[in-house]
Short mmCIF file of C-alpha atoms and ligand atoms in Angstrom, two decimals:
data_model
loop_
_atom_site.label_atom_id
_atom_site.label_comp_id
_atom_site.label_asym_id
_atom_site.label_seq_id
_atom_site.Cartn_x
_atom_site.Cartn_y
_atom_site.Cartn_z
CA MET A 15 18.66 -2.60 10.80
CA ASN A 16 15.06 -3.39 11.69
CA THR A 17 14.02 -3.12 15.33
CA PRO A 18 12.99 -6.56 16.63
CA PRO A 19 9.27 -6.80 17.50
CA ALA A 20 8.47 -6.05 21.14
CA ASP A 21 7.79 -9.04 23.37
CA PRO A 22 4.04 -9.19 24.12
CA ALA A 23 4.75 -10.91 27.44
CA ALA A 24 6.56 -7.75 28.54
CA ALA A 25 3.60 -5.44 27.82
CA ARG A 26 2.81 -3.12 30.73
CA ILE A 27 -0.73 -4.06 31.71
CA GLY A 28 -2.39 -1.60 34.07
CA GLY A 29 -5.66 -3.49 34.53
CA LEU A 30 -8.46 -5.55 33.02
CA THR A 31 -12.24 -5.16 32.89
CA PRO A 32 -13.51 -8.65 32.06
CA PHE A 33 -16.89 -7.59 30.72
CA SER A 34 -18.19 -4.29 29.40
CA SER A 35 -21.20 -3.31 27.31
CA CYS A 36 -20.34 0.39 27.07
CA ASP A 37 -16.69 0.63 26.01
CA TRP A 38 -17.37 -0.43 22.39
CA PRO A 39 -20.87 0.60 21.32
CA GLY A 40 -22.93 -2.42 20.30
CA LYS A 41 -20.33 -4.98 21.40
CA LEU A 42 -19.72 -7.03 24.52
CA CYS A 43 -16.05 -6.73 25.22
CA ALA A 44 -13.22 -7.07 27.67
CA VAL A 45 -11.10 -3.98 28.23
CA VAL A 46 -7.33 -4.24 28.65
CA PHE A 47 -5.77 -1.10 30.14
CA LEU A 48 -2.20 -0.48 29.00
CA ALA A 49 -0.07 1.61 31.33
CA GLY A 50 1.68 4.76 30.15
CA CYS A 51 0.57 8.11 28.75
CA PRO A 52 2.64 11.06 27.48
CA TRP A 53 0.00 13.64 28.43
CA ARG A 54 -0.99 15.06 31.81
CA CYS A 55 -4.60 16.20 31.55
CA GLY A 56 -5.69 18.07 34.67
CA TYR A 57 -8.87 16.03 34.99
CA CYS A 58 -7.27 12.60 34.44
CA HIS A 59 -9.22 9.81 36.13
CA ASN A 60 -6.47 7.26 35.65
CA PRO A 61 -3.35 8.70 37.32
CA HIS A 62 -2.25 5.14 38.16
CA LEU A 63 -2.00 4.49 34.39
CA LEU A 64 0.24 7.44 33.53
CA ARG A 65 3.56 5.65 34.13
CA ARG A 66 4.59 2.51 32.21
CA GLN A 67 4.42 0.13 35.11
CA ASN A 68 2.72 -3.22 35.53
CA GLY A 69 -0.36 -3.79 37.63
CA GLU A 70 -1.24 -7.18 39.03
CA THR A 71 -2.10 -8.90 35.73
CA ARG A 72 0.30 -10.00 33.00
CA TRP A 73 -0.50 -10.43 29.31
CA PRO A 74 0.12 -14.22 29.20
CA ASP A 75 -2.51 -14.62 31.95
CA ILE A 76 -4.99 -12.45 30.03
CA LEU A 77 -4.35 -14.40 26.83
CA HIS A 78 -4.96 -17.66 28.67
CA TRP A 79 -8.17 -16.27 30.22
CA LEU A 80 -9.37 -15.00 26.82
CA GLN A 81 -9.27 -18.55 25.48
CA SER A 82 -12.12 -19.35 27.91
CA ARG A 83 -14.16 -16.33 26.69
CA THR A 84 -14.50 -17.45 23.07
CA GLY A 85 -18.17 -17.19 22.10
CA LEU A 86 -18.96 -15.11 25.21
CA LEU A 87 -17.30 -11.86 24.16
CA ASP A 88 -17.39 -10.11 20.78
CA GLY A 89 -14.09 -8.37 21.17
CA VAL A 90 -11.30 -6.84 23.21
CA VAL A 91 -10.70 -3.10 23.55
CA PHE A 92 -7.22 -1.83 24.36
CA SER A 93 -7.46 1.33 26.43
CA GLY A 94 -5.20 3.33 28.72
CA GLY A 95 -3.45 5.54 29.58
CA GLU A 96 -2.50 5.83 25.94
CA PRO A 97 -2.34 2.28 24.53
CA LEU A 98 -0.30 3.35 21.50
CA GLN A 99 2.60 4.06 23.85
CA GLU A 100 2.96 0.30 24.37
CA PRO A 101 5.57 -1.05 21.89
CA ALA A 102 4.03 -4.53 22.00
CA LEU A 103 0.55 -3.34 21.01
CA PRO A 104 0.75 -4.80 17.45
CA ALA A 105 1.63 -8.21 18.88
CA LEU A 106 -1.17 -7.98 21.46
CA LEU A 107 -3.64 -7.20 18.69
CA GLU A 108 -2.38 -10.06 16.51
CA GLN A 109 -2.64 -12.57 19.35
CA THR A 110 -6.13 -11.35 20.26
CA ARG A 111 -7.31 -11.67 16.69
CA ALA A 112 -5.79 -15.14 16.41
CA LEU A 113 -8.26 -16.21 19.13
CA GLY A 114 -11.14 -14.97 16.98
CA PHE A 115 -11.93 -11.73 18.83
CA ALA A 116 -12.56 -8.38 17.17
CA THR A 117 -10.15 -5.67 18.30
CA GLY A 118 -10.88 -2.11 19.39
CA LEU A 119 -8.71 0.79 20.55
CA HIS A 120 -9.32 3.83 22.75
CA THR A 121 -6.80 6.55 21.96
CA GLY A 122 -6.27 10.24 22.52
CA GLY A 123 -4.34 10.43 19.25
CA ALA A 124 -0.89 11.15 20.70
CA TYR A 125 0.89 8.84 18.24
CA PRO A 126 -0.53 9.25 14.71
CA GLN A 127 2.24 7.24 12.99
CA ARG A 128 1.77 4.31 15.34
CA LEU A 129 -1.98 4.53 14.85
CA ARG A 130 -1.50 4.33 11.09
CA ARG A 131 0.64 1.20 11.47
CA VAL A 132 -1.86 -0.70 13.65
CA LEU A 133 -5.01 0.24 11.71
CA PRO A 134 -4.96 -3.04 9.69
CA LEU A 135 -5.17 -4.88 13.03
CA LEU A 136 -8.18 -2.91 14.32
CA ASP A 137 -11.91 -3.32 13.79
CA TRP A 138 -12.88 -0.11 15.59
CA VAL A 139 -11.30 3.00 17.13
CA GLY A 140 -12.70 5.42 19.73
CA LEU A 141 -10.77 8.71 19.32
CA ASP A 142 -10.99 11.20 22.18
CA ILE A 143 -11.29 14.80 21.06
CA LYS A 144 -10.58 16.71 24.24
CA THR A 145 -11.24 20.24 23.03
CA ASP A 146 -10.53 22.45 20.05
CA PHE A 147 -7.17 21.34 18.61
CA GLY A 148 -5.59 24.75 19.34
CA ALA A 149 -6.57 24.58 23.01
CA TYR A 150 -4.97 21.17 23.70
CA PRO A 151 -1.68 22.28 25.31
CA ALA A 152 -3.50 24.10 28.12
CA LEU A 153 -5.41 20.92 28.87
CA THR A 154 -2.83 18.18 28.27
CA GLY A 155 0.25 20.09 29.42
CA LEU A 156 2.08 19.19 26.18
CA PRO A 157 2.80 21.40 23.13
CA ARG A 158 1.69 19.96 19.75
CA SER A 159 -0.78 17.58 21.40
CA GLY A 160 -3.65 19.12 19.43
CA GLU A 161 -1.73 18.67 16.16
CA GLN A 162 -1.11 15.03 17.04
CA THR A 163 -4.80 14.38 17.61
CA GLU A 164 -5.77 16.25 14.45
CA THR A 165 -3.27 14.16 12.44
CA SER A 166 -4.68 10.98 13.99
CA LEU A 167 -8.18 12.06 13.01
CA HIS A 168 -7.08 12.67 9.41
CA CYS A 169 -5.42 9.25 9.42
CA LEU A 170 -8.73 7.58 10.40
CA LEU A 171 -10.66 9.57 7.82
CA GLN A 172 -8.19 8.88 5.01
CA ASN A 173 -8.19 5.15 5.75
CA ASN A 174 -11.97 4.98 5.86
CA SER A 175 -11.68 3.43 9.31
CA ASN A 176 -14.55 2.32 11.50
CA PHE A 177 -14.32 4.90 14.29
CA GLU A 178 -16.15 7.32 16.53
CA CYS A 179 -14.99 10.59 18.02
CA ARG A 180 -16.04 11.46 21.54
CA SER A 181 -15.49 14.44 23.81
CA SER A 182 -15.71 14.18 27.59
CA ILE A 183 -17.18 17.51 28.62
CA HIS A 184 -17.84 19.56 31.75
CA PRO A 185 -18.57 23.30 32.16
CA HIS A 186 -15.36 23.78 34.18
CA TRP A 187 -13.28 22.89 31.09
CA HIS A 188 -15.63 23.58 28.19
CA ASN A 189 -18.19 26.16 27.19
CA GLU A 190 -21.09 25.70 24.82
CA ILE A 191 -19.76 28.14 22.21
CA GLN A 192 -16.47 26.17 21.97
CA LEU A 193 -18.34 22.87 21.89
CA ALA A 194 -20.63 24.00 19.08
CA ALA A 195 -17.63 25.26 17.08
CA LEU A 196 -15.74 22.00 17.65
CA ALA A 197 -18.74 19.92 16.56
CA ARG A 198 -19.12 21.98 13.38
CA ARG A 199 -15.43 21.60 12.62
CA LEU A 200 -15.54 17.83 13.05
CA ALA A 201 -18.65 17.58 10.88
CA ALA A 202 -16.95 19.68 8.18
CA LEU A 203 -13.93 17.34 8.26
CA GLY A 204 -16.22 14.37 7.58
CA VAL A 205 -16.70 12.82 11.03
CA ALA A 206 -19.95 10.83 10.95
CA ASP A 207 -20.07 9.37 14.46
CA TYR A 208 -19.56 11.87 17.32
CA HIS A 209 -20.60 11.80 20.96
CA TRP A 210 -20.39 14.01 24.00
CA GLN A 211 -19.99 12.20 27.26
CA GLN A 212 -20.33 13.61 30.74
CA LEU A 213 -16.95 14.18 32.38
CA ARG A 214 -17.10 13.52 36.10
CA PRO A 215 -14.43 15.67 37.78
CA PRO A 216 -11.97 13.70 39.90
CA PRO A 217 -12.40 14.16 43.69
CA SER A 218 -9.34 16.44 43.88
CA PHE A 219 -11.30 19.16 42.03
CA ALA A 220 -14.22 19.19 44.50
CA LEU A 221 -16.49 20.16 41.59
CA PRO A 222 -20.10 19.02 41.20
CA PRO A 223 -21.13 17.11 38.08
CA ALA A 224 -22.47 19.16 35.18
CA PRO A 225 -25.95 20.64 35.83
CA ALA A 226 -28.85 18.62 34.40
CA ASP A 227 -29.55 21.28 31.76
CA TRP A 228 -25.92 21.46 30.55
CA PRO A 229 -25.24 21.32 27.69
CA ALA A 230 -28.52 22.99 26.75
CA PRO A 231 -31.02 20.65 25.08
CA GLN A 232 -31.39 23.20 22.26
CA LEU A 233 -27.65 22.94 21.56
CA ILE A 234 -27.84 19.15 21.40
CA GLU A 235 -30.79 19.42 18.99
CA GLU A 236 -28.79 21.86 16.86
CA ILE A 237 -25.67 19.68 16.72
CA ALA A 238 -27.23 16.24 16.28
CA PRO A 239 -28.26 16.64 12.59
CA LEU A 240 -24.64 17.41 11.64
CA PHE A 241 -23.71 13.74 12.18
CA GLN A 242 -25.03 10.32 11.20
CA HIS A 243 -24.77 9.36 14.87
CA PHE A 244 -24.64 11.84 17.74
CA SER A 245 -25.54 11.50 21.41
CA TYR A 246 -24.86 12.91 24.84
CA ARG A 247 -23.83 10.02 27.10
CA GLU A 248 -24.54 10.76 30.73
CA HIS A 249 -23.08 7.54 32.17
S1 LIG B 302 -4.81 11.30 27.79
FE1 LIG B 302 -6.19 10.16 29.18
S2 LIG B 302 -4.83 8.89 30.45
FE2 LIG B 302 -3.55 10.46 29.49
S3 LIG B 302 -3.46 12.12 31.01
FE3 LIG B 302 -5.14 12.60 29.60
S4 LIG B 302 -6.97 11.76 30.57
FE4 LIG B 302 -5.19 10.78 31.59
#
């Protein structure tokens, strides 16, 4: 017996950013944050999005508001938490597209099979690569999390998807030797669009931001030619 489709009105919405120019490179978008994540990264900036619980906004209200944004926004990005944990995500994507918006997804790759199923409904994916795949459990707290992300990456590559990989980095959690090895591995797998972005430690860590000369400019110069697009985002 087939499982009935999840009710989009029951989606657990953790929050909404009405306008963003940096969550989908080159696009003006709204960002819908879906609540719930199976991982527990030590540096998580969104602890309020880890449990599947509603914030103040409901999907029918967002859908109604989106109707007034036609022509003002290029698209809508679904982020989290881990948006693929939301059973109603396919319906949310279908309804968003029906309004004429492009659809994007931020994911850590925890649900490769679900990612495969929603790819036909997506125009772009931002896949977080947290660290070397073998080092994931120490960072996420979950065994097999690195395998899940690696499988998600292969899924995007095999489907010729429009996607970027990005790694949020800080010297407390990453070192330059690991980062260089990870970049070379991603390039060898066929990733064309890869970015490092500065990870700002949450206040509970009482850690300063990364020093201005980290990662070393020479390392960035060495890594950049491996990809069609590579950058270090400091915002
Ligand atoms: S995957 Fe993202 S939302 Fe989930 S625990 Fe890690 S940092 Fe937080």
